[in-house]
Amino acid sequence: RTMRSTFALVPLSGMRQMNHAYLHDTDYIVGGRVVKGGLSTIPYNEVYIRVGGLGRVVGDIDVTTGKVCSDVDGTGRSFDDGIGLPIALFVREPDYGHLVGLLRTRARYATIFGREAAHGIPLLMITSENGVRVFTEKLQHQVFKTMAWDLNPFQNTSLAYRCEIGNTSEPHLRQKLEELLDLDDDKMKQVLTPEEMARIAGGFGATDESVANLLYQALQRDLTEQNNNSAGDYSGHNLQDLVNEGLAFALRASDYHTSRQLLILYTLVATKRKSVSDTAPLLESDAKQQPESR
């Protein structure tokens, strides 16, 4: 089942409208601009969708929900359950702006549909020069390294102008929260240093929980070093260093909300210094973060 559109992220109604324009109109709108007289070559994307349900079916079981999905006993896929979720996420331009956007889109996908539905979803780069290339986990780690060292940090450009001090739109801020990256992945921790993760969190945005865990681990290192210091007058600075790294990158990205997030989480974590035996979680469990909590 294939649908065609000039954009990767548009509603189905938008796809139908543009397809109709390509077939029947003289002038086309491409990239927000009117192209007089039409085009000799029509750009398009192909979007492949599942028929109903959430995940792939393996052995008559939906791998996401764990429910039986068999055509034999009548529990198979049907359009009665909707069109299903995308089988992959992709970008058309292999530049860092689009690749970071792809990572943010996956994060938003996981926030809305659940981490189970997003687990293992392929990320693709589709270009006319190289065809379809898989944005592998190894390549993702390389991009994260580049984000921490070589990229000038940036917000989602479609949201930044509505997430400023004194000019914050609730829908835009909600999407910004949905796009926050999760830095708690074990494989990512094997590749990135705490300082690199703090830079990514400050410059590109990360979830409250993953940032809080990152800062708490720095506090634990401070306390360990303090206990191992025979003089007893050691004052660790791992926690402060990480916060400074994150704030520096948030400032470069002109990201007020992320700066505020880092300061709030730093305050919460720092209070644990005198009560390290407290087993209460740093943050209340809340699957759906609201803008008011920030």
PDB file of C-alpha atoms in Angstrom:
ATOM      1  CA  ARG A   1       0.000   0.000   0.000  1.00  0.00           C
ATOM      2  CA  THR A   2       1.714   3.118  -1.218  1.00  0.00           C
ATOM      3  CA  MET A   3       0.857   6.771  -0.874  1.00  0.00           C
ATOM      4  CA  ARG A   4       2.830   9.621  -2.366  1.00  0.00           C
ATOM      5  CA  SER A   5       3.602  13.075  -1.040  1.00  0.00           C
ATOM      6  CA  THR A   6       6.290  15.735  -1.230  1.00  0.00           C
ATOM      7  CA  PHE A   7       6.684  15.727   2.555  1.00  0.00           C
ATOM      8  CA  ALA A   8       7.587  13.036   5.071  1.00  0.00           C
ATOM      9  CA  LEU A   9       5.427  14.328   7.935  1.00  0.00           C
ATOM     10  CA  VAL A  10       1.949  15.296   6.741  1.00  0.00           C
ATOM     11  CA  PRO A  11      -1.548  14.037   7.594  1.00  0.00           C
ATOM     12  CA  LEU A  12      -3.241  11.644   5.212  1.00  0.00           C
ATOM     13  CA  SER A  13      -5.659  14.420   4.234  1.00  0.00           C
ATOM     14  CA  GLY A  14      -2.684  16.525   3.165  1.00  0.00           C
ATOM     15  CA  MET A  15      -1.289  13.654   1.096  1.00  0.00           C
ATOM     16  CA  ARG A  16      -4.597  13.218  -0.705  1.00  0.00           C
ATOM     17  CA  GLN A  17      -4.872  16.951  -1.381  1.00  0.00           C
ATOM     18  CA  MET A  18      -1.382  17.166  -2.882  1.00  0.00           C
ATOM     19  CA  ASN A  19      -1.867  14.003  -4.934  1.00  0.00           C
ATOM     20  CA  HIS A  20      -5.062  15.484  -6.355  1.00  0.00           C
ATOM     21  CA  ALA A  21      -3.220  18.710  -7.186  1.00  0.00           C
ATOM     22  CA  TYR A  22      -0.480  16.815  -9.033  1.00  0.00           C
ATOM     23  CA  LEU A  23      -3.082  15.074 -11.168  1.00  0.00           C
ATOM     24  CA  HIS A  24      -5.501  17.911 -11.906  1.00  0.00           C
ATOM     25  CA  ASP A  25      -3.992  21.344 -11.176  1.00  0.00           C
ATOM     26  CA  THR A  26      -1.802  23.442 -13.457  1.00  0.00           C
ATOM     27  CA  ASP A  27       0.222  25.048 -10.648  1.00  0.00           C
ATOM     28  CA  TYR A  28       1.692  22.977  -7.822  1.00  0.00           C
ATOM     29  CA  ILE A  29       2.626  23.932  -4.277  1.00  0.00           C
ATOM     30  CA  VAL A  30       5.980  22.381  -3.386  1.00  0.00           C
ATOM     31  CA  GLY A  31       7.774  23.227  -0.160  1.00  0.00           C
ATOM     32  CA  GLY A  32       5.269  26.004   0.530  1.00  0.00           C
ATOM     33  CA  ARG A  33       5.936  27.699  -2.828  1.00  0.00           C
ATOM     34  CA  VAL A  34       3.717  27.814  -5.893  1.00  0.00           C
ATOM     35  CA  VAL A  35       5.407  26.389  -8.989  1.00  0.00           C
ATOM     36  CA  LYS A  36       3.765  27.988 -12.008  1.00  0.00           C
ATOM     37  CA  GLY A  37       3.067  25.690 -14.914  1.00  0.00           C
ATOM     38  CA  GLY A  38       3.764  22.518 -12.975  1.00  0.00           C
ATOM     39  CA  LEU A  39       6.829  20.322 -12.879  1.00  0.00           C
ATOM     40  CA  SER A  40       8.509  18.066 -15.417  1.00  0.00           C
ATOM     41  CA  THR A  41       9.488  15.686 -12.600  1.00  0.00           C
ATOM     42  CA  ILE A  42       7.210  15.234  -9.591  1.00  0.00           C
ATOM     43  CA  PRO A  43       9.042  14.658  -6.262  1.00  0.00           C
ATOM     44  CA  TYR A  44       7.434  12.039  -4.064  1.00  0.00           C
ATOM     45  CA  ASN A  45       7.875   9.874  -1.001  1.00  0.00           C
ATOM     46  CA  GLU A  46       6.582   6.347  -0.627  1.00  0.00           C
ATOM     47  CA  VAL A  47       5.035   5.563   2.730  1.00  0.00           C
ATOM     48  CA  TYR A  48       4.429   1.907   3.561  1.00  0.00           C
ATOM     49  CA  ILE A  49       2.001   1.264   6.393  1.00  0.00           C
ATOM     50  CA  ARG A  50       0.805  -1.779   8.285  1.00  0.00           C
ATOM     51  CA  VAL A  51      -2.801  -2.865   8.080  1.00  0.00           C
ATOM     52  CA  GLY A  52      -4.112  -2.321  11.605  1.00  0.00           C
ATOM     53  CA  GLY A  53      -2.408  -3.148  14.869  1.00  0.00           C
ATOM     54  CA  LEU A  54       0.790  -1.799  16.373  1.00  0.00           C
ATOM     55  CA  GLY A  55       3.768  -4.064  15.743  1.00  0.00           C
ATOM     56  CA  ARG A  56       5.071  -6.756  13.439  1.00  0.00           C
ATOM     57  CA  VAL A  57       3.436 -10.183  13.490  1.00  0.00           C
ATOM     58  CA  VAL A  58       5.862 -13.005  14.266  1.00  0.00           C
ATOM     59  CA  GLY A  59       4.530 -16.502  14.824  1.00  0.00           C
ATOM     60  CA  ASP A  60       0.938 -15.209  14.880  1.00  0.00           C
ATOM     61  CA  ILE A  61       1.839 -12.815  17.730  1.00  0.00           C
ATOM     62  CA  ASP A  62       1.974  -9.005  17.595  1.00  0.00           C
ATOM     63  CA  VAL A  63       5.489  -8.340  18.926  1.00  0.00           C
ATOM     64  CA  THR A  64       4.444  -4.997  20.435  1.00  0.00           C
ATOM     65  CA  THR A  65       1.244  -5.933  22.246  1.00  0.00           C
ATOM     66  CA  GLY A  66       1.825  -9.670  22.720  1.00  0.00           C
ATOM     67  CA  LYS A  67      -1.679 -10.390  21.431  1.00  0.00           C
ATOM     68  CA  VAL A  68      -2.548 -13.274  19.097  1.00  0.00           C
ATOM     69  CA  CYS A  69      -2.860 -12.133  15.484  1.00  0.00           C
ATOM     70  CA  SER A  70      -3.837 -15.009  13.229  1.00  0.00           C
ATOM     71  CA  ASP A  71      -5.888 -15.008  10.050  1.00  0.00           C
ATOM     72  CA  VAL A  72      -6.831 -18.636  10.728  1.00  0.00           C
ATOM     73  CA  ASP A  73      -8.836 -17.951  13.880  1.00  0.00           C
ATOM     74  CA  GLY A  74     -10.156 -14.561  12.770  1.00  0.00           C
ATOM     75  CA  THR A  75      -7.850 -12.378  14.867  1.00  0.00           C
ATOM     76  CA  GLY A  76      -5.698 -11.265  11.926  1.00  0.00           C
ATOM     77  CA  ARG A  77      -5.081  -7.743  10.725  1.00  0.00           C
ATOM     78  CA  SER A  78      -7.954  -5.653   9.429  1.00  0.00           C
ATOM     79  CA  PHE A  79      -8.616  -2.048   8.518  1.00  0.00           C
ATOM     80  CA  ASP A  80     -11.224  -2.155  11.288  1.00  0.00           C
ATOM     81  CA  ASP A  81      -8.309  -1.508  13.645  1.00  0.00           C
ATOM     82  CA  GLY A  82      -6.961   1.436  11.652  1.00  0.00           C
ATOM     83  CA  ILE A  83      -4.065   1.670   9.257  1.00  0.00           C
ATOM     84  CA  GLY A  84      -1.398   0.767  11.799  1.00  0.00           C
ATOM     85  CA  LEU A  85       1.904   2.434  12.616  1.00  0.00           C
ATOM     86  CA  PRO A  86       4.722   3.284  10.180  1.00  0.00           C
ATOM     87  CA  ILE A  87       7.221   0.518   9.461  1.00  0.00           C
ATOM     88  CA  ALA A  88      10.126   3.000   9.373  1.00  0.00           C
ATOM     89  CA  LEU A  89      11.075   6.645   9.857  1.00  0.00           C
ATOM     90  CA  PHE A  90      13.195   8.363   7.227  1.00  0.00           C
ATOM     91  CA  VAL A  91      14.774  11.598   6.042  1.00  0.00           C
ATOM     92  CA  ARG A  92      15.518  12.823   2.528  1.00  0.00           C
ATOM     93  CA  GLU A  93      18.636  14.877   3.315  1.00  0.00           C
ATOM     94  CA  PRO A  94      21.709  13.218   4.883  1.00  0.00           C
ATOM     95  CA  ASP A  95      22.788  16.331   6.818  1.00  0.00           C
ATOM     96  CA  TYR A  96      23.075  16.745  10.574  1.00  0.00           C
ATOM     97  CA  GLY A  97      20.018  18.971  10.842  1.00  0.00           C
ATOM     98  CA  HIS A  98      17.793  16.293   9.331  1.00  0.00           C
ATOM     99  CA  LEU A  99      19.493  13.435  11.199  1.00  0.00           C
ATOM    100  CA  VAL A 100      19.001  15.148  14.565  1.00  0.00           C
ATOM    101  CA  GLY A 101      15.414  15.801  13.506  1.00  0.00           C
ATOM    102  CA  LEU A 102      15.036  12.092  12.789  1.00  0.00           C
ATOM    103  CA  LEU A 103      16.265  11.216  16.294  1.00  0.00           C
ATOM    104  CA  ARG A 104      13.807  13.704  17.763  1.00  0.00           C
ATOM    105  CA  THR A 105      10.984  12.262  15.667  1.00  0.00           C
ATOM    106  CA  ARG A 106      11.756   8.773  16.992  1.00  0.00           C
ATOM    107  CA  ALA A 107      11.702  10.161  20.540  1.00  0.00           C
ATOM    108  CA  ARG A 108       8.303  11.745  19.896  1.00  0.00           C
ATOM    109  CA  TYR A 109       7.076   8.530  18.314  1.00  0.00           C
ATOM    110  CA  ALA A 110       8.085   6.624  21.473  1.00  0.00           C
ATOM    111  CA  THR A 111       6.418   9.207  23.718  1.00  0.00           C
ATOM    112  CA  ILE A 112       3.097   9.033  21.874  1.00  0.00           C
ATOM    113  CA  PHE A 113       2.870   5.338  20.962  1.00  0.00           C
ATOM    114  CA  GLY A 114       5.043   3.824  23.696  1.00  0.00           C
ATOM    115  CA  ARG A 115       8.629   2.628  23.854  1.00  0.00           C
ATOM    116  CA  GLU A 116       7.580  -0.901  22.877  1.00  0.00           C
ATOM    117  CA  ALA A 117       6.106   0.321  19.599  1.00  0.00           C
ATOM    118  CA  ALA A 118       9.227   2.374  18.839  1.00  0.00           C
ATOM    119  CA  HIS A 119      11.727  -0.296  19.837  1.00  0.00           C
ATOM    120  CA  GLY A 120      13.763  -1.382  16.843  1.00  0.00           C
ATOM    121  CA  ILE A 121      11.909   0.779  14.327  1.00  0.00           C
ATOM    122  CA  PRO A 122      14.282   1.283  11.354  1.00  0.00           C
ATOM    123  CA  LEU A 123      15.676   4.744  10.679  1.00  0.00           C
ATOM    124  CA  LEU A 124      16.437   5.352   7.006  1.00  0.00           C
ATOM    125  CA  MET A 125      18.135   7.919   4.789  1.00  0.00           C
ATOM    126  CA  ILE A 126      16.614   8.042   1.302  1.00  0.00           C
ATOM    127  CA  THR A 127      18.498  10.040  -1.322  1.00  0.00           C
ATOM    128  CA  SER A 128      18.478  10.057  -5.101  1.00  0.00           C
ATOM    129  CA  GLU A 129      22.266   9.530  -5.144  1.00  0.00           C
ATOM    130  CA  ASN A 130      22.541   6.568  -2.765  1.00  0.00           C
ATOM    131  CA  GLY A 131      19.016   5.182  -2.601  1.00  0.00           C
ATOM    132  CA  VAL A 132      17.944   3.791   0.762  1.00  0.00           C
ATOM    133  CA  ARG A 133      20.611   3.676   3.478  1.00  0.00           C
ATOM    134  CA  VAL A 134      20.013   2.434   7.008  1.00  0.00           C
ATOM    135  CA  PHE A 135      20.827   4.885   9.792  1.00  0.00           C
ATOM    136  CA  THR A 136      22.381   2.152  11.916  1.00  0.00           C
ATOM    137  CA  GLU A 137      23.004   2.216  15.637  1.00  0.00           C
ATOM    138  CA  LYS A 138      26.724   2.674  14.987  1.00  0.00           C
ATOM    139  CA  LEU A 139      26.038   5.690  12.770  1.00  0.00           C
ATOM    140  CA  GLN A 140      23.668   7.098  15.393  1.00  0.00           C
ATOM    141  CA  HIS A 141      26.434   6.897  17.999  1.00  0.00           C
ATOM    142  CA  GLN A 142      28.779   8.720  15.628  1.00  0.00           C
ATOM    143  CA  VAL A 143      26.180  11.457  15.178  1.00  0.00           C
ATOM    144  CA  PHE A 144      25.790  11.763  18.961  1.00  0.00           C
ATOM    145  CA  LYS A 145      29.574  12.166  19.246  1.00  0.00           C
ATOM    146  CA  THR A 146      29.464  14.893  16.617  1.00  0.00           C
ATOM    147  CA  MET A 147      26.579  16.604  18.423  1.00  0.00           C
ATOM    148  CA  ALA A 148      28.679  16.731  21.592  1.00  0.00           C
ATOM    149  CA  TRP A 149      31.866  18.038  19.977  1.00  0.00           C
ATOM    150  CA  ASP A 150      31.440  19.598  16.555  1.00  0.00           C
ATOM    151  CA  LEU A 151      27.855  20.785  16.023  1.00  0.00           C
ATOM    152  CA  ASN A 152      26.552  24.149  17.080  1.00  0.00           C
ATOM    153  CA  PRO A 153      23.585  23.086  19.269  1.00  0.00           C
ATOM    154  CA  PHE A 154      20.121  23.953  18.004  1.00  0.00           C
ATOM    155  CA  GLN A 155      16.451  23.571  18.819  1.00  0.00           C
ATOM    156  CA  ASN A 156      13.779  22.325  16.460  1.00  0.00           C
ATOM    157  CA  THR A 157      13.511  25.378  14.222  1.00  0.00           C
ATOM    158  CA  SER A 158       9.753  24.945  13.809  1.00  0.00           C
ATOM    159  CA  LEU A 159       9.291  25.183  17.595  1.00  0.00           C
ATOM    160  CA  ALA A 160      12.017  27.527  18.826  1.00  0.00           C
ATOM    161  CA  TYR A 161      10.249  30.792  17.994  1.00  0.00           C
ATOM    162  CA  ARG A 162       7.222  29.710  20.077  1.00  0.00           C
ATOM    163  CA  CYS A 163       9.222  28.424  23.066  1.00  0.00           C
ATOM    164  CA  GLU A 164      10.865  31.657  24.160  1.00  0.00           C
ATOM    165  CA  ILE A 165      10.766  33.585  27.442  1.00  0.00           C
ATOM    166  CA  GLY A 166       7.390  35.292  27.631  1.00  0.00           C
ATOM    167  CA  ASN A 167       6.282  33.767  24.337  1.00  0.00           C
ATOM    168  CA  THR A 168       5.599  30.084  24.917  1.00  0.00           C
ATOM    169  CA  SER A 169       2.811  28.290  23.102  1.00  0.00           C
ATOM    170  CA  GLU A 170       1.480  25.280  24.989  1.00  0.00           C
ATOM    171  CA  PRO A 171       1.142  23.021  21.885  1.00  0.00           C
ATOM    172  CA  HIS A 172       4.668  23.905  20.742  1.00  0.00           C
ATOM    173  CA  LEU A 173       6.101  23.293  24.213  1.00  0.00           C
ATOM    174  CA  ARG A 174       4.258  19.984  24.432  1.00  0.00           C
ATOM    175  CA  GLN A 175       5.863  18.846  21.174  1.00  0.00           C
ATOM    176  CA  LYS A 176       9.256  20.029  22.453  1.00  0.00           C
ATOM    177  CA  LEU A 177       8.793  17.819  25.521  1.00  0.00           C
ATOM    178  CA  GLU A 178       7.720  14.884  23.366  1.00  0.00           C
ATOM    179  CA  GLU A 179      10.905  15.192  21.278  1.00  0.00           C
ATOM    180  CA  LEU A 180      13.328  15.051  24.227  1.00  0.00           C
ATOM    181  CA  LEU A 181      16.053  12.442  23.702  1.00  0.00           C
ATOM    182  CA  ASP A 182      16.434   9.520  26.086  1.00  0.00           C
ATOM    183  CA  LEU A 183      20.049   9.230  27.265  1.00  0.00           C
ATOM    184  CA  ASP A 184      19.448   6.217  29.527  1.00  0.00           C
ATOM    185  CA  ASP A 185      20.244   3.667  26.812  1.00  0.00           C
ATOM    186  CA  ASP A 186      22.936   1.286  28.099  1.00  0.00           C
ATOM    187  CA  LYS A 187      24.694   1.067  24.731  1.00  0.00           C
ATOM    188  CA  MET A 188      24.824   4.847  24.502  1.00  0.00           C
ATOM    189  CA  LYS A 189      26.443   5.032  27.938  1.00  0.00           C
ATOM    190  CA  GLN A 190      29.193   2.732  26.674  1.00  0.00           C
ATOM    191  CA  VAL A 191      29.957   5.121  23.816  1.00  0.00           C
ATOM    192  CA  LEU A 192      29.418   8.587  25.326  1.00  0.00           C
ATOM    193  CA  THR A 193      31.104  10.096  28.366  1.00  0.00           C
ATOM    194  CA  PRO A 194      28.982  11.863  31.026  1.00  0.00           C
ATOM    195  CA  GLU A 195      30.320  15.199  29.781  1.00  0.00           C
ATOM    196  CA  GLU A 196      29.215  14.418  26.225  1.00  0.00           C
ATOM    197  CA  MET A 197      25.754  13.398  27.393  1.00  0.00           C
ATOM    198  CA  ALA A 198      25.464  16.614  29.421  1.00  0.00           C
ATOM    199  CA  ARG A 199      26.311  18.629  26.304  1.00  0.00           C
ATOM    200  CA  ILE A 200      23.687  16.778  24.262  1.00  0.00           C
ATOM    201  CA  ALA A 201      21.113  17.243  27.027  1.00  0.00           C
ATOM    202  CA  GLY A 202      21.776  20.974  27.189  1.00  0.00           C
ATOM    203  CA  GLY A 203      22.154  21.676  23.486  1.00  0.00           C
ATOM    204  CA  PHE A 204      19.560  19.346  21.985  1.00  0.00           C
ATOM    205  CA  GLY A 205      17.267  18.373  24.860  1.00  0.00           C
ATOM    206  CA  ALA A 206      16.868  15.170  26.896  1.00  0.00           C
ATOM    207  CA  THR A 207      14.180  13.702  29.122  1.00  0.00           C
ATOM    208  CA  ASP A 208      13.931  14.778  32.752  1.00  0.00           C
ATOM    209  CA  GLU A 209      14.493  11.235  33.971  1.00  0.00           C
ATOM    210  CA  SER A 210      17.643  10.595  31.936  1.00  0.00           C
ATOM    211  CA  VAL A 211      19.157  13.968  32.875  1.00  0.00           C
ATOM    212  CA  ALA A 212      18.325  13.444  36.556  1.00  0.00           C
ATOM    213  CA  ASN A 213      19.972  10.014  36.467  1.00  0.00           C
ATOM    214  CA  LEU A 214      23.037  11.486  34.754  1.00  0.00           C
ATOM    215  CA  LEU A 215      23.386  14.169  37.440  1.00  0.00           C
ATOM    216  CA  TYR A 216      22.736  11.723  40.272  1.00  0.00           C
ATOM    217  CA  GLN A 217      25.508   9.430  39.040  1.00  0.00           C
ATOM    218  CA  ALA A 218      27.843  12.447  39.065  1.00  0.00           C
ATOM    219  CA  LEU A 219      26.809  13.153  42.662  1.00  0.00           C
ATOM    220  CA  GLN A 220      27.587   9.544  43.575  1.00  0.00           C
ATOM    221  CA  ARG A 221      31.063   9.934  42.092  1.00  0.00           C
ATOM    222  CA  ASP A 222      31.576  13.087  44.137  1.00  0.00           C
ATOM    223  CA  LEU A 223      30.564  11.306  47.336  1.00  0.00           C
ATOM    224  CA  THR A 224      32.766   8.304  46.557  1.00  0.00           C
ATOM    225  CA  GLU A 225      35.785  10.527  45.934  1.00  0.00           C
ATOM    226  CA  GLN A 226      35.020  12.454  49.103  1.00  0.00           C
ATOM    227  CA  ASN A 227      34.856   9.257  51.189  1.00  0.00           C
ATOM    228  CA  ASN A 228      38.121   8.022  49.692  1.00  0.00           C
ATOM    229  CA  ASN A 229      39.905  11.266  50.534  1.00  0.00           C
ATOM    230  CA  SER A 230      41.814  10.744  53.746  1.00  0.00           C
ATOM    231  CA  ALA A 231      41.981  14.451  54.555  1.00  0.00           C
ATOM    232  CA  GLY A 232      38.201  14.647  54.638  1.00  0.00           C
ATOM    233  CA  ASP A 233      38.124  18.151  53.157  1.00  0.00           C
ATOM    234  CA  TYR A 234      37.532  17.139  49.524  1.00  0.00           C
ATOM    235  CA  SER A 235      34.611  18.802  47.798  1.00  0.00           C
ATOM    236  CA  GLY A 236      33.806  16.974  44.545  1.00  0.00           C
ATOM    237  CA  HIS A 237      32.862  18.917  41.445  1.00  0.00           C
ATOM    238  CA  ASN A 238      31.676  16.231  38.993  1.00  0.00           C
ATOM    239  CA  LEU A 239      28.058  17.301  39.446  1.00  0.00           C
ATOM    240  CA  GLN A 240      28.838  20.997  39.011  1.00  0.00           C
ATOM    241  CA  ASP A 241      30.984  20.312  35.946  1.00  0.00           C
ATOM    242  CA  LEU A 242      28.177  18.416  34.199  1.00  0.00           C
ATOM    243  CA  VAL A 243      25.654  21.148  34.929  1.00  0.00           C
ATOM    244  CA  ASN A 244      28.056  23.774  33.609  1.00  0.00           C
ATOM    245  CA  GLU A 245      28.569  21.770  30.404  1.00  0.00           C
ATOM    246  CA  GLY A 246      24.829  21.433  29.891  1.00  0.00           C
ATOM    247  CA  LEU A 247      24.093  25.093  30.630  1.00  0.00           C
ATOM    248  CA  ALA A 248      26.821  26.238  28.239  1.00  0.00           C
ATOM    249  CA  PHE A 249      25.277  24.231  25.389  1.00  0.00           C
ATOM    250  CA  ALA A 250      21.723  25.328  26.301  1.00  0.00           C
ATOM    251  CA  LEU A 251      22.906  28.935  26.149  1.00  0.00           C
ATOM    252  CA  ARG A 252      24.447  28.368  22.719  1.00  0.00           C
ATOM    253  CA  ALA A 253      21.124  26.908  21.555  1.00  0.00           C
ATOM    254  CA  SER A 254      19.209  29.872  23.072  1.00  0.00           C
ATOM    255  CA  ASP A 255      17.076  27.315  24.887  1.00  0.00           C
ATOM    256  CA  TYR A 256      15.464  28.885  27.937  1.00  0.00           C
ATOM    257  CA  HIS A 257      13.368  25.861  28.868  1.00  0.00           C
ATOM    258  CA  THR A 258      16.309  23.439  28.838  1.00  0.00           C
ATOM    259  CA  SER A 259      18.381  25.846  30.957  1.00  0.00           C
ATOM    260  CA  ARG A 260      15.519  25.956  33.430  1.00  0.00           C
ATOM    261  CA  GLN A 261      15.230  22.167  33.364  1.00  0.00           C
ATOM    262  CA  LEU A 262      18.941  21.737  34.181  1.00  0.00           C
ATOM    263  CA  LEU A 263      18.813  24.193  37.089  1.00  0.00           C
ATOM    264  CA  ILE A 264      15.711  22.552  38.572  1.00  0.00           C
ATOM    265  CA  LEU A 265      17.150  19.046  38.282  1.00  0.00           C
ATOM    266  CA  TYR A 266      20.502  20.235  39.668  1.00  0.00           C
ATOM    267  CA  THR A 267      18.692  21.593  42.729  1.00  0.00           C
ATOM    268  CA  LEU A 268      16.798  18.320  43.231  1.00  0.00           C
ATOM    269  CA  VAL A 269      19.924  16.194  42.875  1.00  0.00           C
ATOM    270  CA  ALA A 270      22.111  18.453  45.023  1.00  0.00           C
ATOM    271  CA  THR A 271      19.682  18.093  47.929  1.00  0.00           C
ATOM    272  CA  LYS A 272      20.471  14.373  47.887  1.00  0.00           C
ATOM    273  CA  ARG A 273      24.045  15.076  48.995  1.00  0.00           C
ATOM    274  CA  LYS A 274      22.986  15.171  52.646  1.00  0.00           C
ATOM    275  CA  SER A 275      20.474  12.351  52.368  1.00  0.00           C
ATOM    276  CA  VAL A 276      22.105   9.729  50.143  1.00  0.00           C
ATOM    277  CA  SER A 277      20.352   6.970  52.087  1.00  0.00           C
ATOM    278  CA  ASP A 278      16.995   8.248  50.870  1.00  0.00           C
ATOM    279  CA  THR A 279      15.635   5.668  48.429  1.00  0.00           C
ATOM    280  CA  ALA A 280      12.800   7.854  47.107  1.00  0.00           C
ATOM    281  CA  PRO A 281      12.944   8.438  43.342  1.00  0.00           C
ATOM    282  CA  LEU A 282      14.310  11.749  42.100  1.00  0.00           C
ATOM    283  CA  LEU A 283      11.273  12.311  39.922  1.00  0.00           C
ATOM    284  CA  GLU A 284       7.698  11.180  40.199  1.00  0.00           C
ATOM    285  CA  SER A 285       6.781   8.664  37.522  1.00  0.00           C
ATOM    286  CA  ASP A 286       4.768  10.449  34.862  1.00  0.00           C
ATOM    287  CA  ALA A 287       4.581   8.943  31.401  1.00  0.00           C
ATOM    288  CA  LYS A 288       2.962  12.061  29.964  1.00  0.00           C
ATOM    289  CA  GLN A 289       4.919  15.158  30.899  1.00  0.00           C
ATOM    290  CA  GLN A 290       2.926  18.356  30.933  1.00  0.00           C
ATOM    291  CA  PRO A 291       4.333  21.800  30.111  1.00  0.00           C
ATOM    292  CA  GLU A 292       3.316  23.060  33.572  1.00  0.00           C
ATOM    293  CA  SER A 293       5.807  20.645  35.182  1.00  0.00           C
ATOM    294  CA  ARG A 294       8.690  22.481  33.560  1.00  0.00           C
TER     295      ARG A 294
END
